[in-house]
Short mmCIF file of C-alpha atoms in Angstrom, two decimals:
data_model
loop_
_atom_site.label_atom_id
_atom_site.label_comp_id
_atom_site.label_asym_id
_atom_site.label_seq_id
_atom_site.Cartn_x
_atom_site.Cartn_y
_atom_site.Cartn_z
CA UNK A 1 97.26 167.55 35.58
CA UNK A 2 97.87 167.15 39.36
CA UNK A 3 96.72 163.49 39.32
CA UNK A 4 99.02 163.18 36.63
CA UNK A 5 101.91 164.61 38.59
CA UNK A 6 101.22 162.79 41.47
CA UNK A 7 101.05 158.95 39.65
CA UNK A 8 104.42 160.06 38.29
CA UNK A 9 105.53 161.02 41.45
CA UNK A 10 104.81 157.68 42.97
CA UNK A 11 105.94 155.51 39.53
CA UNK A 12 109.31 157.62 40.04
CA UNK A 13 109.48 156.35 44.10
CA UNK A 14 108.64 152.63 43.32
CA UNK A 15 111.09 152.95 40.59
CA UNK A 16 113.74 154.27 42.74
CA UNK A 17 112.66 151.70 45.33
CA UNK A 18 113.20 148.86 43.42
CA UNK A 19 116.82 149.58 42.57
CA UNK A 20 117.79 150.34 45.83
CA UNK A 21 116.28 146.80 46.95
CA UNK A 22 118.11 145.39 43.94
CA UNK A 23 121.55 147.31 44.72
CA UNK A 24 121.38 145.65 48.38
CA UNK A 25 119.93 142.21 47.58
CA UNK A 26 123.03 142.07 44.81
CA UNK A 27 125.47 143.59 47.58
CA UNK A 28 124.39 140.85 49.89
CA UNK A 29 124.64 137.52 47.38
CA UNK A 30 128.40 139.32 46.79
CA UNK A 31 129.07 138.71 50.62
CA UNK A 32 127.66 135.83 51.19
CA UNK A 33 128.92 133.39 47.89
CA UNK A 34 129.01 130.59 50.06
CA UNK A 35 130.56 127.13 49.05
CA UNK A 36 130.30 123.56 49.11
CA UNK A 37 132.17 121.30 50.80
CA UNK A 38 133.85 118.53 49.11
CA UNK A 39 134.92 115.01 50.80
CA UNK A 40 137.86 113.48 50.22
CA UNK A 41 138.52 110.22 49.59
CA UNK A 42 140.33 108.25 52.49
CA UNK A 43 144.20 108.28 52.50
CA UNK A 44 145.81 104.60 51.05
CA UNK A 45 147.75 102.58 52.57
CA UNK A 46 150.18 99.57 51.96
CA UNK A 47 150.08 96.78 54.54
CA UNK A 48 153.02 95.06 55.44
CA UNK A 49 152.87 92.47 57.63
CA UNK A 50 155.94 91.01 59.95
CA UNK A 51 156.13 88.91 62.77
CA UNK A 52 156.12 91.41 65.63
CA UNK A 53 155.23 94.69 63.62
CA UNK A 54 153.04 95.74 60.51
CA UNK A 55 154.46 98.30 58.47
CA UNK A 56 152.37 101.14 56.30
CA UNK A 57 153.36 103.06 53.59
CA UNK A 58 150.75 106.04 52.85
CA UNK A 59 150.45 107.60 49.24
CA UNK A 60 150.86 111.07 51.03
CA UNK A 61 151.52 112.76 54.54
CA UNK A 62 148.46 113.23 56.13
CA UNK A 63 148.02 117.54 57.45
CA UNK A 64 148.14 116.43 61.13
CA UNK A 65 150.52 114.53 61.18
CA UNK A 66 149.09 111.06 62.32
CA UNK A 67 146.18 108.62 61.67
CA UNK A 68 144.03 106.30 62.42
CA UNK A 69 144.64 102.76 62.15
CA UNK A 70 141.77 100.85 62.78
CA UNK A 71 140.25 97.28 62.62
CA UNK A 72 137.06 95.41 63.13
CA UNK A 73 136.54 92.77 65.51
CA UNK A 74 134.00 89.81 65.43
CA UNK A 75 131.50 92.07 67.40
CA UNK A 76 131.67 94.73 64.51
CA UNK A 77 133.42 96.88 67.03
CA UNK A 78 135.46 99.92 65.49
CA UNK A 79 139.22 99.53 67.31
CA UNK A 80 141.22 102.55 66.44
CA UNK A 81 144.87 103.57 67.57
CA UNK A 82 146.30 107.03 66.95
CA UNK A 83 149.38 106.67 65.29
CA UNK A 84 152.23 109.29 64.21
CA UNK A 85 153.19 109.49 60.90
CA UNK A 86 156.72 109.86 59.77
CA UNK A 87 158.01 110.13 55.99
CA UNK A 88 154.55 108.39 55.12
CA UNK A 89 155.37 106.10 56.79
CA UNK A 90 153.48 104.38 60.24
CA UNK A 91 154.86 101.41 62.53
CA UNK A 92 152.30 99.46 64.39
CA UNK A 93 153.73 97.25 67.12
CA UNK A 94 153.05 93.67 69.07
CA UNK A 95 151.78 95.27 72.09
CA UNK A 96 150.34 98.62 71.16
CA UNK A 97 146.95 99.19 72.84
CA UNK A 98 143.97 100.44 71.00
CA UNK A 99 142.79 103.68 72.22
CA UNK A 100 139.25 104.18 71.08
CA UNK A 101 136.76 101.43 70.55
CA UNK A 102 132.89 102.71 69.15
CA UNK A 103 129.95 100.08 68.06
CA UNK A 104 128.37 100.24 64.96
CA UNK A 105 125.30 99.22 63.67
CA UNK A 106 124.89 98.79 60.27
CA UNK A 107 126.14 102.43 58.56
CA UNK A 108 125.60 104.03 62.07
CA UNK A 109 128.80 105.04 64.54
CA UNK A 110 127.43 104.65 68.14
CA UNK A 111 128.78 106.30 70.97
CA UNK A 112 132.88 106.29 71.29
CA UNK A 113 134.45 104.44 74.42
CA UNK A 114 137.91 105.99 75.22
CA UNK A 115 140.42 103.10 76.64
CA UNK A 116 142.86 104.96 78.20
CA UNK A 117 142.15 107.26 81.09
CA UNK A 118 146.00 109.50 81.70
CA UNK A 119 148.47 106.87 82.15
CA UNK A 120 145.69 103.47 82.86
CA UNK A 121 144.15 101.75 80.22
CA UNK A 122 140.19 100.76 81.31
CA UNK A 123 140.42 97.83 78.71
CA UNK A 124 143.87 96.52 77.13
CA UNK A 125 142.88 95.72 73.41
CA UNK A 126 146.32 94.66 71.15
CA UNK A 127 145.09 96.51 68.37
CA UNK A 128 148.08 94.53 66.49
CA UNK A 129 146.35 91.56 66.76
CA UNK A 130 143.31 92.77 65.71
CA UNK A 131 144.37 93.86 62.34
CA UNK A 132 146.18 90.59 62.13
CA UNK A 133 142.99 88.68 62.87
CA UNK A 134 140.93 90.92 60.62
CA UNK A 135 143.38 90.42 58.12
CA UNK A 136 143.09 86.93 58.28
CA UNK A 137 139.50 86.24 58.00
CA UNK A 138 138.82 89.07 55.66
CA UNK A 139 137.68 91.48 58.02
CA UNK A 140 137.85 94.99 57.68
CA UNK A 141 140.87 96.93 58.85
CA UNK A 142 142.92 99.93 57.47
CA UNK A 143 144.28 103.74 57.88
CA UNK A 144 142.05 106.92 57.95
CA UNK A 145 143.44 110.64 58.38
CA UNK A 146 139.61 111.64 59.69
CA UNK A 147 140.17 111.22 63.29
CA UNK A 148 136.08 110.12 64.15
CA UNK A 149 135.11 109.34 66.43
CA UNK A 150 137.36 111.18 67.80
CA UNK A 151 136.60 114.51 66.10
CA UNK A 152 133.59 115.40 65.39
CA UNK A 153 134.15 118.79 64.52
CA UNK A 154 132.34 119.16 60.86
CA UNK A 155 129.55 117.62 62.79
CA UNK A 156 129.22 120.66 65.53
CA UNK A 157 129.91 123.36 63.08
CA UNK A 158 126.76 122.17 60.99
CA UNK A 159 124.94 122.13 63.84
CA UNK A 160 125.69 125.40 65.15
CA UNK A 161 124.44 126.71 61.30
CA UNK A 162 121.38 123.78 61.25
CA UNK A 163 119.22 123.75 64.75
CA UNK A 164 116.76 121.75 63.04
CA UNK A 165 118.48 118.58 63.39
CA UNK A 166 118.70 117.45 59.59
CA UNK A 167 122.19 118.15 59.18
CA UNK A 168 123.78 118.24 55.89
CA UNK A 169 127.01 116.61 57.37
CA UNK A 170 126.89 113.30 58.91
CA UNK A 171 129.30 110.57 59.64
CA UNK A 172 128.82 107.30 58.13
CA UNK A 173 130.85 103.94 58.00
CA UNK A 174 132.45 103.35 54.59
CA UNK A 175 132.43 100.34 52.50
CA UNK A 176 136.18 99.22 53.31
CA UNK A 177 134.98 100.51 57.10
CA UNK A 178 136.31 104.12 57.03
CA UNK A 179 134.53 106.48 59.20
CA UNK A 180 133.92 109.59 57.04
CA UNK A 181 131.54 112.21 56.63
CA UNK A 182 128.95 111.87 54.05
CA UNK A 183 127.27 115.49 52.92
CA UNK A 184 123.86 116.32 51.32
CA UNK A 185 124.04 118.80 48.92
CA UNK A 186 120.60 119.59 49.49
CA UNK A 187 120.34 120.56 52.97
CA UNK A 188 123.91 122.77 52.84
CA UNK A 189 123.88 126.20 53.44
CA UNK A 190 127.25 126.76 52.30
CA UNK A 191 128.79 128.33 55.59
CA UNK A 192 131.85 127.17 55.16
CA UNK A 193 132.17 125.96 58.17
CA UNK A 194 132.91 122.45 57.98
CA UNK A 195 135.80 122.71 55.91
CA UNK A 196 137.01 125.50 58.11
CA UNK A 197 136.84 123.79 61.08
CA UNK A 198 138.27 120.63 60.12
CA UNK A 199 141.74 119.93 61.70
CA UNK A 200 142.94 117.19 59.21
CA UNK A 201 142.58 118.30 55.92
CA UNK A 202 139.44 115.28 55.14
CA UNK A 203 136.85 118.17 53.99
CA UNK A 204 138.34 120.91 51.58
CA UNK A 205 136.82 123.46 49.59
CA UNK A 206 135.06 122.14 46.83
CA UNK A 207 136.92 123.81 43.44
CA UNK A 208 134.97 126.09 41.20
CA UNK A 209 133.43 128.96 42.42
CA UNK A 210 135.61 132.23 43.49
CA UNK A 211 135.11 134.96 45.70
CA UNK B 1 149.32 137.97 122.84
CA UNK B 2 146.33 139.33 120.58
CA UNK B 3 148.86 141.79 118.64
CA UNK B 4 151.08 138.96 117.32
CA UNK B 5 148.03 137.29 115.88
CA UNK B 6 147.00 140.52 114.50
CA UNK B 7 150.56 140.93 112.52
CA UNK B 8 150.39 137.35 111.50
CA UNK B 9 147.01 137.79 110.30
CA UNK B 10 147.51 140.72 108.47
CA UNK B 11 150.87 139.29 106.22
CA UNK B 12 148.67 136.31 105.45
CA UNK B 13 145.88 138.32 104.00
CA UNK B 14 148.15 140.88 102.59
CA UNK B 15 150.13 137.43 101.35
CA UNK B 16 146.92 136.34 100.07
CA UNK B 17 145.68 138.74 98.30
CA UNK B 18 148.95 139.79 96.66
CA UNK B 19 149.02 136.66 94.86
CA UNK B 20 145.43 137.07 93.78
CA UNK B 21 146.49 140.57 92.18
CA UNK B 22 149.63 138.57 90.91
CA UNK B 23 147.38 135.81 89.20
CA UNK B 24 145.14 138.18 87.99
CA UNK B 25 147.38 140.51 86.10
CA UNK B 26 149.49 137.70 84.57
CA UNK B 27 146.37 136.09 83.49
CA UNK B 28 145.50 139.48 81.94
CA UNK B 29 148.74 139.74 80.87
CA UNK B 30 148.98 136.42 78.98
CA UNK B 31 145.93 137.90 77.16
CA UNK B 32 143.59 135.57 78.73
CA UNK B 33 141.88 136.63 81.68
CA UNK B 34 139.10 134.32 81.04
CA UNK B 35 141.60 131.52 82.23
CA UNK B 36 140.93 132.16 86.65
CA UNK B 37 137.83 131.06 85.93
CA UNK B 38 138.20 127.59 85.35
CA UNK B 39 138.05 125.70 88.70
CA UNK B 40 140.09 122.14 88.36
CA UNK B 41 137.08 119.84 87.38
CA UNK B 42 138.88 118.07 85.05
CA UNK B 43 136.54 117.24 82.80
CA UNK B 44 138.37 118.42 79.97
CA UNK B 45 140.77 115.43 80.40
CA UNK B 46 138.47 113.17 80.13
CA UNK B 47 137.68 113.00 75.97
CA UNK B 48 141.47 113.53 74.76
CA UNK B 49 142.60 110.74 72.98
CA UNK B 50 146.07 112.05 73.32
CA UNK B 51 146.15 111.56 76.65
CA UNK B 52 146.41 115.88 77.27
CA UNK B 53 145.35 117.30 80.27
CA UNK B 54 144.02 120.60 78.99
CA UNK B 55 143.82 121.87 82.34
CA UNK B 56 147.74 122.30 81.96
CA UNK B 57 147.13 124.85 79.32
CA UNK B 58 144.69 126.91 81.53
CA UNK B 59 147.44 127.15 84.01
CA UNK B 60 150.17 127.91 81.85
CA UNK B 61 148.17 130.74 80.38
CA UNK B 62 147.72 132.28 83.66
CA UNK B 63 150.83 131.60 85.12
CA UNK B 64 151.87 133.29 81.61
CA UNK B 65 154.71 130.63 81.29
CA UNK B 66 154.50 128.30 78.00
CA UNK B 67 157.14 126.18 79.96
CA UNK B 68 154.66 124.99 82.50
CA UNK B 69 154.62 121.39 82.87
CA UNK B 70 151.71 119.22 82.27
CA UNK B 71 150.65 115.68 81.23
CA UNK B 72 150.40 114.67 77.52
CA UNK B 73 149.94 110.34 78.72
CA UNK B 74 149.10 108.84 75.04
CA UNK B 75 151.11 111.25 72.90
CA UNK B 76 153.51 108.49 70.40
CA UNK B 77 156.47 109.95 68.74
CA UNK B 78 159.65 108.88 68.30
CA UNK B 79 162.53 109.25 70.41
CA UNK B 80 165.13 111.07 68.23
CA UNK B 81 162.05 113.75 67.97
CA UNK B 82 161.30 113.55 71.48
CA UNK B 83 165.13 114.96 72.18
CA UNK B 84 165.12 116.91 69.20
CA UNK B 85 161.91 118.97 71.03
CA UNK B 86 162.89 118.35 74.67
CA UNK B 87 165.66 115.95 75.88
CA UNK B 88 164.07 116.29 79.51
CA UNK B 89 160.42 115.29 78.41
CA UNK B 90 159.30 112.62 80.26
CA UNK B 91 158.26 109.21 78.38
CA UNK B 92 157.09 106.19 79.31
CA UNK B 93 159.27 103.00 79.07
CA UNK B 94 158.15 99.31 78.32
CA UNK B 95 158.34 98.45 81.41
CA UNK B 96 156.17 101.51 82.65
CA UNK B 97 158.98 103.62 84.24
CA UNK B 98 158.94 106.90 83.31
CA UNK B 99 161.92 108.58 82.53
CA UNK B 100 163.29 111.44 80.28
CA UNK B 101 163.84 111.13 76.57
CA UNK B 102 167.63 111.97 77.67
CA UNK B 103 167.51 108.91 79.96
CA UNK B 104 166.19 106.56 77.64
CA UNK B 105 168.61 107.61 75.04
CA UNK B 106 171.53 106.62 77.53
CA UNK B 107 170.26 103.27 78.30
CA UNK B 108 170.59 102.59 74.83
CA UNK B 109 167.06 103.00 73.30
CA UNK B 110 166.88 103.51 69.53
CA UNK B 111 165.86 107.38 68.46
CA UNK B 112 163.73 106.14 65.70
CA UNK B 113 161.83 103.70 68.29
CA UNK B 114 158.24 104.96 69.23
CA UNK B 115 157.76 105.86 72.97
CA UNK B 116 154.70 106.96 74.57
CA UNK B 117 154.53 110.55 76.53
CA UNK B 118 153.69 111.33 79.66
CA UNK B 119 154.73 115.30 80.43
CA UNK B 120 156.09 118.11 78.62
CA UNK B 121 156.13 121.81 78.39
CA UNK B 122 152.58 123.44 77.38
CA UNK B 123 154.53 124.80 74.41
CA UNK B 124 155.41 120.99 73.31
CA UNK B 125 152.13 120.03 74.52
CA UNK B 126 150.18 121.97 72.14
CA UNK B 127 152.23 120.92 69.14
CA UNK B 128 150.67 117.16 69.91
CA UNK B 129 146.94 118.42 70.29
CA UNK B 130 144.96 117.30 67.44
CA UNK B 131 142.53 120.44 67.98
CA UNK B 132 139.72 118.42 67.66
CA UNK B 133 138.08 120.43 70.24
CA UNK B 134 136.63 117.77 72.70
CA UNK B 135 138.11 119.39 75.83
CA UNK B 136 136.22 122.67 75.07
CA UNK B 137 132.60 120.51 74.22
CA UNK B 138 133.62 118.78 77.55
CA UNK B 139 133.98 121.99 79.62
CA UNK B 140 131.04 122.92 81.73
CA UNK B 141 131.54 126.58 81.05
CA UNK B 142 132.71 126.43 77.58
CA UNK B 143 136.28 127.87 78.09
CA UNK B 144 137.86 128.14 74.93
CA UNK B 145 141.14 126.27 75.25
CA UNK B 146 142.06 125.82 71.67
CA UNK B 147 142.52 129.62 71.57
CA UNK B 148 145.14 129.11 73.71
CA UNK B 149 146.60 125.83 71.55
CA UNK B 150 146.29 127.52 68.45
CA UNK B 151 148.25 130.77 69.76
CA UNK B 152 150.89 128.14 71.38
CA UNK B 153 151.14 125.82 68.53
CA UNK B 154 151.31 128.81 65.93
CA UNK B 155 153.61 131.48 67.83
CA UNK B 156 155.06 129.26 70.49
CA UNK B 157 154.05 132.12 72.89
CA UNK B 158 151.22 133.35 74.32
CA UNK B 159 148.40 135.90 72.56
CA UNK B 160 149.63 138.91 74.89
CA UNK B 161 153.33 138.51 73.91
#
C-alpha cells in the first residue's frame, strides 16, 4: 500500500513537472516568434541621357531620400555617387565626382575606398562619364536605394546575433551589378535585426507570420 | 608681488573649473553625459560619405545647443531646399567659394540647381545623415552618436528637452 502511494506520489510530480516545462517552453516560443527577412528587389530606373546631364526617373521614392548611382569601369571597379532624390526624380551632372569606389572580384565586394576626405577629393572620378562610357560599351551601370558599401548595417546586426562567422546575411554583386544583400534561410535565427536596423527600407519584414 | 599671482591664480582655476561644472551639467542636461568623453580624434569623420563631421554632434550635445555649427562637406540638395531649411547654410559654389544658400540665391543661382554643403546647424545636419552608423563602428570607444541623430532628426531637440 505505501509503495503504492509513494509511485503515485512521484507519477503525480513528473506529471505536474511536465506541464510546467510545457507551460514555459510554450510561453517562450510566444515571445520569441521571430521572422524572416525578406529582400527587396532593387529600385528601377529610367535613363535619360543629354549632353551635359543624365536624367532618372525612379518607379518610387526611395525611404531615405537618395541613392546610389553607380557604374562600372574597365577595371570592374564599383563607382558610386550619392545622389538626392526629388519627386523620383535624380539629376546627375558633367562634373559630379564619384564618392565611393570598391573592387570586386567576381560576386565578392572588396574593401570600399572613400574619395572625398571633408571638402578634398583624394581621386577626382567624373562619375558622369563613367555611366556614359558604361553605357556605351554595354557595361554595367544603374541606381540602387541600398547604400553598400557604404552601409553595412544588416551585415553587423547578423553578426552581433552569429559569432560564428557563417552569417545568414551577406552582400553580393547582382546580375545588372547591384550591391545587395543575399540571405540564407538556413542559417537565420530570425532576430529581426536586419530589417530593423536597416536605414533604407532594402530589407523588410517578410509577410506572413503575426505576433 | 607673490599675492597678485595668488589672485590671478586663483580666478583662473576657479575660471577653470567653473566651466568644467558648466560642461558637465549641460552635457547631463542634454541627456547625454556620455558626450565629455569623446576626445577630438576624429576618426568618426573619416567613413561618412556625406561628408559629416560627427564630432559636431558630440559638441552640440554637450554644449546642449542643436544650433551648433558643424561641417556636412558632401551633403547635395538643392538650393530652393537649402533656403527653405537655412538661408545662412553655407554651400559650396562651382568655383569652390563657399558662400550661404542666401548668397548664392542673390547672384542669381537657380533654387532647383544642386549645390554641395559644407556647414549647417547640428539640427540640419542630422536630417542629411544616412544613419548608416559608420562613425560609431569608427569610434575607438564606441560612442553612440546616432542616439543623438536619431533624437535630432526625430524631435529636432535634444533627448533631455
Amino acid at each position: 500500500m505505501t509503495k503504492d502511494r509513494s509511485t503515485l506520489r512521484i507519477l503525480v510530480l513528473l506529471a505536474v513537472l511536465f506541464v510546467l516545462v510545457f507551460i514555459c517552453l510554450k510561453q517562450v516560443r510566444s515571445q520569441y516568434p521571430g521572422e524572416y527577412p525578406k529582400i527587396l528587389p532593387e529600385i528601377g530606373g529610367t535613363f535619360s541621357f543629354q549632353a551635359d546631364r543624365i536624367e532618372i526617373v525612379l518607379t518610387e521614392q526611395p525611404k531615405s531620400g537618395v541613392v546610389f548611382v553607380f557604374a562600372y569601369d574597365e577595371g570592374n571597379n564599383f563607382l558610386g555617387i550619392l545622389k538626392p532624390v526629388t519627386d523620383r526624380k535624380v539629376v546627375l551632372g558633367r562634373g559630379d565626382l564619384a564618392d565611393v569606389r570598391a573592387p570586386v572580384k567576381g560576386q565578392e565586394v572588396g574593401e570600399p575606398v572613400f574619395l572625398k576626405r571633408m571638402d578634398r577629393y583624394a581621386e577626382k572620378i567624373d562619375i558622369f562619364e563613367k555611366v556614359v562610357q558604361a553605357h556605351d560599351r554595354g557595361g554595367r551601370y544603374g541606381v540602387q536605394r541600398c547604400l553598400h558599401p557604404v552601409c553595412t548595417k544588416c551585415v553587423d546586426a547578423c553578426k552581433t546575433v552569429i559569432s560564428s562567422g557563417d552569417l545568414a546575411i551577406v552582400m553580393g554583386v547582382q546580375k545588372g551589378g547591384f550591391i545587395l544583400p543575399e540571405f540564407s534561410k538556413g542559417k537565420c535565427p530570425r532576430c529581426g535585426r536586419c530589417f530593423t536596423d536597416c536605414p533604407t527600407g532594402s530589407i523588410e519584414r517578410s509577410p506572413g507570420r503575426q505576433h | 608681488m607673490k599675492r597678485h599671482f595668488l589672485i590671478i591664480n586663483t580666478c583662473g582655476i576657479v575660471l577653470a573649473v567653473g566651466f568644467l561644472i558648466y560642461l558637465c551639467a549641460s552635457a547631463l542636461y542634454s541627456g547625454y553625459p556620455w558626450s565629455l568623453i569623446c576626445y577630438y580624434c576624429k576618426k568618426c569623420n573619416a567613413p561618412c560619405v556625406v561628408g559629416i563631421d560627427p564630432q559636431g554632434f558630440i559638441a552640440s550635445s554637450y554644449s546642449n545647443d542643436p544650433n551648433v555649427s558643424m561641417y556636412v562637406t558632401n551633403g547635395r540638395l538643392p538650393l530652393g531646399r537649402a533656403m527653405e531649411v537655412d538661408p545662412s547654410m553655407v554651400v559650396q559654389a562651382e568655383d569652390g567659394k563657399k558662400l550661404s544658400a542666401a548668397a548664392m540665391k542673390r547672384k542669381g543661382v537657380d533654387p532647383g540647381r544642386e549645390v554641395l554643403t559644407y556647414r549647417m546647424r547640428a539640427k540640419e545636419a542630422a536630417q542629411l545623415c544616412l544613419s548608416c552608423g559608420a562613425c560609431e563602428k569608427a569610434c575607438p570607444i564606441g560612442l553612440p552618436i546616432s542616439a543623438i541623430v536619431k533624437d535630432l532628426r526625430e524631435h529636432g531637440v535634444f533627448r533631455g528637452k
